[in-house]
mmCIF file with all atom_site columns, C-alpha atoms in Angstrom:
data_model
loop_
_atom_site.group_PDB
_atom_site.id
_atom_site.type_symbol
_atom_site.label_atom_id
_atom_site.label_alt_id
_atom_site.label_comp_id
_atom_site.label_asym_id
_atom_site.label_entity_id
_atom_site.label_seq_id
_atom_site.pdbx_PDB_ins_code
_atom_site.Cartn_x
_atom_site.Cartn_y
_atom_site.Cartn_z
_atom_site.occupancy
_atom_site.B_iso_or_equiv
_atom_site.pdbx_formal_charge
_atom_site.auth_seq_id
_atom_site.auth_comp_id
_atom_site.auth_asym_id
_atom_site.auth_atom_id
_atom_site.pdbx_PDB_model_num
ATOM 1   C CA . MET A 1 1   ? 45.019 241.374 -14.606 1.00 0.00 ? 171 MET A CA 1
ATOM 2   C CA . SER A 1 2   ? 43.048 243.856 -11.738 1.00 0.00 ? 172 SER A CA 1
ATOM 3   C CA . LYS A 1 3   ? 42.639 247.244 -12.240 1.00 0.00 ? 173 LYS A CA 1
ATOM 4   C CA . PRO A 1 4   ? 45.430 248.210 -10.053 1.00 0.00 ? 174 PRO A CA 1
ATOM 5   C CA . ARG A 1 5   ? 47.958 246.107 -11.147 1.00 0.00 ? 175 ARG A CA 1
ATOM 6   C CA . ARG A 1 6   ? 47.784 247.529 -14.251 1.00 0.00 ? 176 ARG A CA 1
ATOM 7   C CA . LYS A 1 7   ? 48.206 251.575 -13.214 1.00 0.00 ? 177 LYS A CA 1
ATOM 8   C CA . ASN A 1 8   ? 50.957 250.504 -11.391 1.00 0.00 ? 178 ASN A CA 1
ATOM 9   C CA . LEU A 1 9   ? 52.354 248.765 -14.446 1.00 0.00 ? 179 LEU A CA 1
ATOM 10  C CA . LYS A 1 10  ? 51.530 252.050 -15.821 1.00 0.00 ? 180 LYS A CA 1
ATOM 11  C CA . LYS A 1 11  ? 53.404 253.833 -13.368 1.00 0.00 ? 181 LYS A CA 1
ATOM 12  C CA . VAL A 1 12  ? 56.249 251.470 -14.031 1.00 0.00 ? 182 VAL A CA 1
ATOM 13  C CA . LEU A 1 13  ? 56.447 251.669 -17.507 1.00 0.00 ? 183 LEU A CA 1
ATOM 14  C CA . ILE A 1 14  ? 56.594 255.894 -17.492 1.00 0.00 ? 184 ILE A CA 1
ATOM 15  C CA . VAL A 1 15  ? 59.198 256.120 -14.467 1.00 0.00 ? 185 VAL A CA 1
ATOM 16  C CA . LEU A 1 16  ? 61.979 253.364 -16.660 1.00 0.00 ? 186 LEU A CA 1
ATOM 17  C CA . PHE A 1 17  ? 61.521 255.080 -19.822 1.00 0.00 ? 187 PHE A CA 1
ATOM 18  C CA . VAL A 1 18  ? 62.121 258.620 -18.068 1.00 0.00 ? 188 VAL A CA 1
ATOM 19  C CA . ILE A 1 19  ? 65.241 256.584 -16.147 1.00 0.00 ? 189 ILE A CA 1
ATOM 20  C CA . LEU A 1 20  ? 66.578 255.409 -19.662 1.00 0.00 ? 190 LEU A CA 1
ATOM 21  C CA . ALA A 1 21  ? 65.927 259.296 -21.359 1.00 0.00 ? 191 ALA A CA 1
ATOM 22  C CA . ILE A 1 22  ? 68.027 260.610 -18.525 1.00 0.00 ? 192 ILE A CA 1
ATOM 23  C CA . LEU A 1 23  ? 70.403 258.551 -18.440 1.00 0.00 ? 193 LEU A CA 1
ATOM 24  C CA . LEU A 1 24  ? 71.188 258.097 -23.182 1.00 0.00 ? 194 LEU A CA 1
ATOM 25  C CA . THR A 1 25  ? 70.418 262.142 -23.595 1.00 0.00 ? 195 THR A CA 1
ATOM 26  C CA . PRO A 1 26  ? 73.567 263.033 -22.360 1.00 0.00 ? 196 PRO A CA 1
ATOM 27  C CA . LYS A 1 27  ? 75.133 260.270 -24.633 1.00 0.00 ? 197 LYS A CA 1
ATOM 28  C CA . LEU A 1 28  ? 73.015 260.791 -27.521 1.00 0.00 ? 198 LEU A CA 1
ATOM 29  C CA . VAL A 1 29  ? 74.532 265.063 -27.233 1.00 0.00 ? 199 VAL A CA 1
ATOM 30  C CA . ILE A 1 30  ? 77.921 263.733 -26.735 1.00 0.00 ? 200 ILE A CA 1
ATOM 31  C CA . TYR A 1 31  ? 77.815 261.873 -30.162 1.00 0.00 ? 201 TYR A CA 1
ATOM 32  C CA . TYR A 1 32  ? 76.235 264.661 -31.532 1.00 0.00 ? 202 TYR A CA 1
ATOM 33  C CA . LEU A 1 33  ? 78.496 267.115 -30.892 1.00 0.00 ? 203 LEU A CA 1
ATOM 34  C CA . ASN A 1 34  ? 81.451 264.712 -31.136 1.00 0.00 ? 204 ASN A CA 1
ATOM 35  C CA . ASN A 1 35  ? 81.116 262.955 -34.208 1.00 0.00 ? 205 ASN A CA 1
ATOM 36  C CA . GLY A 1 36  ? 77.862 265.275 -36.380 1.00 0.00 ? 206 GLY A CA 1
ATOM 37  C CA . ASN A 1 37  ? 74.430 264.579 -37.643 1.00 0.00 ? 207 ASN A CA 1
ATOM 38  C CA . PRO A 1 38  ? 74.216 261.295 -39.231 1.00 0.00 ? 208 PRO A CA 1
ATOM 39  C CA . TYR A 1 39  ? 71.664 261.908 -41.231 1.00 0.00 ? 209 TYR A CA 1
ATOM 40  C CA . HIS A 1 40  ? 73.769 265.137 -43.127 1.00 0.00 ? 210 HIS A CA 1
ATOM 41  C CA . LYS A 1 41  ? 76.568 262.760 -43.239 1.00 0.00 ? 211 LYS A CA 1
ATOM 42  C CA . TYR A 1 42  ? 75.093 259.921 -44.760 1.00 0.00 ? 212 TYR A CA 1
ATOM 43  C CA . LEU A 1 43  ? 73.428 262.798 -47.269 1.00 0.00 ? 213 LEU A CA 1
ATOM 44  C CA . ILE A 1 44  ? 77.067 263.442 -47.978 1.00 0.00 ? 214 ILE A CA 1
ATOM 45  C CA . ASN A 1 45  ? 78.986 261.194 -48.617 1.00 0.00 ? 215 ASN A CA 1
ATOM 46  C CA . LYS A 1 46  ? 75.622 259.379 -51.023 1.00 0.00 ? 216 LYS A CA 1
ATOM 47  C CA . TYR A 1 47  ? 75.477 262.816 -52.807 1.00 0.00 ? 217 TYR A CA 1
ATOM 48  C CA . VAL A 1 48  ? 78.797 264.066 -53.585 1.00 0.00 ? 218 VAL A CA 1
ATOM 49  C CA . PRO A 1 49  ? 80.935 260.797 -54.327 1.00 0.00 ? 219 PRO A CA 1
ATOM 50  C CA . ASN A 1 50  ? 78.406 260.635 -57.702 1.00 0.00 ? 220 ASN A CA 1
ATOM 51  C CA . HIS A 1 51  ? 78.573 264.061 -57.971 1.00 0.00 ? 221 HIS A CA 1
ATOM 52  C CA . LEU A 1 52  ? 82.464 263.925 -58.775 1.00 0.00 ? 222 LEU A CA 1
ATOM 53  C CA . GLU A 1 53  ? 82.243 260.883 -60.888 1.00 0.00 ? 223 GLU A CA 1
ATOM 54  C CA . GLU A 1 54  ? 79.724 262.874 -62.917 1.00 0.00 ? 224 GLU A CA 1
ATOM 55  C CA . GLN A 1 55  ? 81.716 265.576 -64.176 1.00 0.00 ? 225 GLN A CA 1
ATOM 56  C CA . GLY A 1 56  ? 84.413 262.999 -65.123 1.00 0.00 ? 226 GLY A CA 1
ATOM 57  C CA . TYR A 1 57  ? 86.848 262.490 -61.981 1.00 0.00 ? 227 TYR A CA 1
ATOM 58  C CA . SER A 1 58  ? 87.910 259.548 -60.895 1.00 0.00 ? 228 SER A CA 1
ATOM 59  C CA . ASP A 1 59  ? 89.881 257.990 -57.915 1.00 0.00 ? 229 ASP A CA 1
ATOM 60  C CA . ASN A 1 60  ? 92.972 258.661 -59.715 1.00 0.00 ? 230 ASN A CA 1
ATOM 61  C CA . ASP A 1 61  ? 92.341 262.747 -59.674 1.00 0.00 ? 231 ASP A CA 1
ATOM 62  C CA . ILE A 1 62  ? 92.230 262.697 -55.777 1.00 0.00 ? 232 ILE A CA 1
ATOM 63  C CA . ILE A 1 63  ? 94.326 262.742 -53.105 1.00 0.00 ? 233 ILE A CA 1
ATOM 64  C CA . GLU A 1 64  ? 91.755 262.775 -50.726 1.00 0.00 ? 234 GLU A CA 1
ATOM 65  C CA . GLN A 1 65  ? 88.173 262.959 -50.056 1.00 0.00 ? 235 GLN A CA 1
ATOM 66  C CA . LYS A 1 66  ? 86.254 262.982 -47.112 1.00 0.00 ? 236 LYS A CA 1
ATOM 67  C CA . TYR A 1 67  ? 83.501 264.321 -45.337 1.00 0.00 ? 237 TYR A CA 1
ATOM 68  C CA . ILE A 1 68  ? 84.400 267.020 -42.971 1.00 0.00 ? 238 ILE A CA 1
ATOM 69  C CA . ASP A 1 69  ? 82.120 268.573 -40.110 1.00 0.00 ? 239 ASP A CA 1
ATOM 70  C CA . PRO A 1 70  ? 82.525 272.576 -39.563 1.00 0.00 ? 240 PRO A CA 1
ATOM 71  C CA . LYS A 1 71  ? 82.632 273.930 -36.383 1.00 0.00 ? 241 LYS A CA 1
ATOM 72  C CA . HIS A 1 72  ? 80.895 276.963 -37.909 1.00 0.00 ? 242 HIS A CA 1
ATOM 73  C CA . PRO A 1 73  ? 77.831 278.081 -39.330 1.00 0.00 ? 243 PRO A CA 1
ATOM 74  C CA . VAL A 1 74  ? 77.211 277.427 -42.543 1.00 0.00 ? 244 VAL A CA 1
ATOM 75  C CA . ASN A 1 75  ? 74.644 278.707 -45.350 1.00 0.00 ? 245 ASN A CA 1
ATOM 76  C CA . LYS A 1 76  ? 71.104 278.161 -44.256 1.00 0.00 ? 246 LYS A CA 1
ATOM 77  C CA . LYS A 1 77  ? 70.206 276.705 -47.764 1.00 0.00 ? 247 LYS A CA 1
ATOM 78  C CA . ILE A 1 78  ? 73.222 274.034 -47.382 1.00 0.00 ? 248 ILE A CA 1
ATOM 79  C CA . TYR A 1 79  ? 73.087 270.519 -44.958 1.00 0.00 ? 249 TYR A CA 1
ATOM 80  C CA . HIS A 1 80  ? 76.058 271.369 -42.213 1.00 0.00 ? 250 HIS A CA 1
ATOM 81  C CA . GLY A 1 81  ? 78.447 268.910 -43.192 1.00 0.00 ? 251 GLY A CA 1
ATOM 82  C CA . HIS A 1 82  ? 80.753 269.423 -45.980 1.00 0.00 ? 252 HIS A CA 1
ATOM 83  C CA . TYR A 1 83  ? 82.671 266.731 -48.255 1.00 0.00 ? 253 TYR A CA 1
ATOM 84  C CA . LEU A 1 84  ? 86.494 268.193 -48.375 1.00 0.00 ? 254 LEU A CA 1
ATOM 85  C CA . VAL A 1 85  ? 88.276 267.592 -51.626 1.00 0.00 ? 255 VAL A CA 1
ATOM 86  C CA . VAL A 1 86  ? 91.835 267.298 -52.760 1.00 0.00 ? 256 VAL A CA 1
ATOM 87  C CA . PHE A 1 87  ? 92.824 266.634 -55.981 1.00 0.00 ? 257 PHE A CA 1
ATOM 88  C CA . LYS A 1 88  ? 95.904 265.373 -57.736 1.00 0.00 ? 258 LYS A CA 1
ATOM 89  C CA . ASP A 1 89  ? 97.292 268.252 -60.183 1.00 0.00 ? 259 ASP A CA 1
ATOM 90  C CA . GLU A 1 90  ? 96.239 270.749 -57.077 1.00 0.00 ? 260 GLU A CA 1
ATOM 91  C CA . PRO A 1 91  ? 97.803 269.487 -53.947 1.00 0.00 ? 261 PRO A CA 1
ATOM 92  C CA . ASP A 1 92  ? 97.533 272.540 -51.756 1.00 0.00 ? 262 ASP A CA 1
ATOM 93  C CA . LEU A 1 93  ? 93.683 273.671 -52.836 1.00 0.00 ? 263 LEU A CA 1
ATOM 94  C CA . GLU A 1 94  ? 91.336 272.017 -50.133 1.00 0.00 ? 264 GLU A CA 1
ATOM 95  C CA . TYR A 1 95  ? 87.787 272.071 -52.506 1.00 0.00 ? 265 TYR A CA 1
ATOM 96  C CA . PHE A 1 96  ? 84.428 271.606 -50.034 1.00 0.00 ? 266 PHE A CA 1
ATOM 97  C CA . TYR A 1 97  ? 81.464 270.522 -51.462 1.00 0.00 ? 267 TYR A CA 1
ATOM 98  C CA . GLY A 1 98  ? 77.488 270.539 -49.865 1.00 0.00 ? 268 GLY A CA 1
ATOM 99  C CA . VAL A 1 99  ? 74.335 269.482 -50.585 1.00 0.00 ? 269 VAL A CA 1
ATOM 100 C CA . THR A 1 100 ? 71.007 272.248 -50.605 1.00 0.00 ? 270 THR A CA 1
ATOM 101 C CA . LYS A 1 101 ? 68.464 271.167 -48.750 1.00 0.00 ? 271 LYS A CA 1
ATOM 102 C CA . PHE A 1 102 ? 66.053 271.375 -50.660 1.00 0.00 ? 272 PHE A CA 1
ATOM 103 C CA . LYS A 1 103 ? 66.236 269.331 -53.892 1.00 0.00 ? 273 LYS A CA 1
ATOM 104 C CA . LYS A 1 104 ? 69.490 267.403 -52.521 1.00 0.00 ? 274 LYS A CA 1
ATOM 105 C CA . ARG A 1 105 ? 71.340 269.444 -54.869 1.00 0.00 ? 275 ARG A CA 1
ATOM 106 C CA . VAL A 1 106 ? 75.539 268.954 -55.364 1.00 0.00 ? 276 VAL A CA 1
ATOM 107 C CA . VAL A 1 107 ? 76.783 272.712 -54.975 1.00 0.00 ? 277 VAL A CA 1
ATOM 108 C CA . GLN A 1 108 ? 80.943 273.098 -54.387 1.00 0.00 ? 278 GLN A CA 1
ATOM 109 C CA . PHE A 1 109 ? 81.718 276.413 -52.844 1.00 0.00 ? 279 PHE A CA 1
ATOM 110 C CA . CYS A 1 110 ? 83.359 279.305 -53.581 1.00 0.00 ? 280 CYS A CA 1
ATOM 111 C CA . GLU A 1 111 ? 85.274 279.286 -50.670 1.00 0.00 ? 281 GLU A CA 1
ATOM 112 C CA . LYS A 1 112 ? 88.754 276.578 -51.208 1.00 0.00 ? 282 LYS A CA 1
ATOM 113 C CA . SER A 1 113 ? 91.238 276.527 -48.766 1.00 0.00 ? 283 SER A CA 1
ATOM 114 C CA . LYS A 1 114 ? 95.225 276.923 -49.263 1.00 0.00 ? 284 LYS A CA 1
ATOM 115 C CA . ASN A 1 115 ? 97.490 275.233 -46.786 1.00 0.00 ? 285 ASN A CA 1
ATOM 116 C CA . ARG A 1 116 ? 94.192 274.717 -44.666 1.00 0.00 ? 286 ARG A CA 1
ATOM 117 C CA . SER A 1 117 ? 94.783 278.719 -43.463 1.00 0.00 ? 287 SER A CA 1
ATOM 118 C CA . ASP A 1 118 ? 93.626 280.475 -46.476 1.00 0.00 ? 288 ASP A CA 1
ATOM 119 C CA . TYR A 1 119 ? 90.337 280.966 -48.613 1.00 0.00 ? 289 TYR A CA 1
ATOM 120 C CA . ILE A 1 120 ? 91.042 282.163 -51.766 1.00 0.00 ? 290 ILE A CA 1
ATOM 121 C CA . THR A 1 121 ? 87.828 282.402 -54.029 1.00 0.00 ? 291 THR A CA 1
ATOM 122 C CA . GLU A 1 122 ? 89.281 282.631 -57.640 1.00 0.00 ? 292 GLU A CA 1
ATOM 123 C CA . LYS A 1 123 ? 88.231 280.360 -60.429 1.00 0.00 ? 293 LYS A CA 1
ATOM 124 C CA . THR A 1 124 ? 91.415 277.845 -60.144 1.00 0.00 ? 294 THR A CA 1
ATOM 125 C CA . LEU A 1 125 ? 91.647 274.547 -61.947 1.00 0.00 ? 295 LEU A CA 1
ATOM 126 C CA . HIS A 1 126 ? 89.066 272.135 -60.720 1.00 0.00 ? 296 HIS A CA 1
ATOM 127 C CA . SER A 1 127 ? 85.727 275.356 -60.318 1.00 0.00 ? 297 SER A CA 1
ATOM 128 C CA . GLU A 1 128 ? 82.628 274.566 -61.594 1.00 0.00 ? 298 GLU A CA 1
ATOM 129 C CA . SER A 1 129 ? 80.832 277.045 -63.506 1.00 0.00 ? 299 SER A CA 1
ATOM 130 C CA . GLU A 1 130 ? 78.205 278.137 -60.498 1.00 0.00 ? 300 GLU A CA 1
ATOM 131 C CA . CYS A 1 131 ? 79.488 278.238 -56.268 1.00 0.00 ? 301 CYS A CA 1
ATOM 132 C CA . ILE A 1 132 ? 77.680 279.056 -53.720 1.00 0.00 ? 302 ILE A CA 1
ATOM 133 C CA . ASN A 1 133 ? 79.237 281.434 -50.886 1.00 0.00 ? 303 ASN A CA 1
ATOM 134 C CA . GLN A 1 134 ? 79.158 279.283 -47.840 1.00 0.00 ? 304 GLN A CA 1
ATOM 135 C CA . PHE A 1 135 ? 79.423 282.035 -45.012 1.00 0.00 ? 305 PHE A CA 1
ATOM 136 C CA . ASN A 1 136 ? 76.576 284.733 -46.726 1.00 0.00 ? 306 ASN A CA 1
ATOM 137 C CA . GLN A 1 137 ? 73.588 284.162 -45.917 1.00 0.00 ? 307 GLN A CA 1
ATOM 138 C CA . TYR A 1 138 ? 74.716 282.848 -42.648 1.00 0.00 ? 308 TYR A CA 1
ATOM 139 C CA . VAL A 1 139 ? 76.411 287.258 -42.563 1.00 0.00 ? 309 VAL A CA 1
ATOM 140 C CA . MET A 1 140 ? 73.063 288.733 -44.143 1.00 0.00 ? 310 MET A CA 1
ATOM 141 C CA . PHE A 1 141 ? 71.424 286.987 -40.818 1.00 0.00 ? 311 PHE A CA 1
ATOM 142 C CA . LEU A 1 142 ? 74.056 288.322 -37.954 1.00 0.00 ? 312 LEU A CA 1
ATOM 143 C CA . PHE A 1 143 ? 72.933 292.006 -40.010 1.00 0.00 ? 313 PHE A CA 1
ATOM 144 C CA . GLU A 1 144 ? 69.555 291.435 -40.701 1.00 0.00 ? 314 GLU A CA 1
ATOM 145 C CA . ASP A 1 145 ? 67.943 293.172 -37.271 1.00 0.00 ? 315 ASP A CA 1
ATOM 146 C CA . TYR A 1 146 ? 70.334 295.949 -37.634 1.00 0.00 ? 316 TYR A CA 1
ATOM 147 C CA . GLU A 1 147 ? 68.844 297.593 -40.864 1.00 0.00 ? 317 GLU A CA 1
#
């Protein structure tokens, strides 16, 4: 190929790449907003069910378990996605689990949802010995500039 043809080919490839990027970006943004981060979803679905199994729970003990993508900011040390679990012997409580960004450790959130509206933090039947506040660092982050 001659040099002018190569230059033209490079220009055409660059233009095609820019057009493709312009067309795909809105679709990727809409997917991300509707479905959350696929990497977070993968990590949560990989680690939390194994953690529950290690804690001695089986599918017979659980009514519902699924990945959820909260619409509010959460603790900065935890991946944004949560794992919701409803146990058979406490059907009115929803327990939430997350995965830490460092070492990918599964943690239970201290907040449990009662009737999908009220949060309680008291120890309950399936509370783990250690839990983490899902809102704590976000609240501190908001006010640390004003101190």
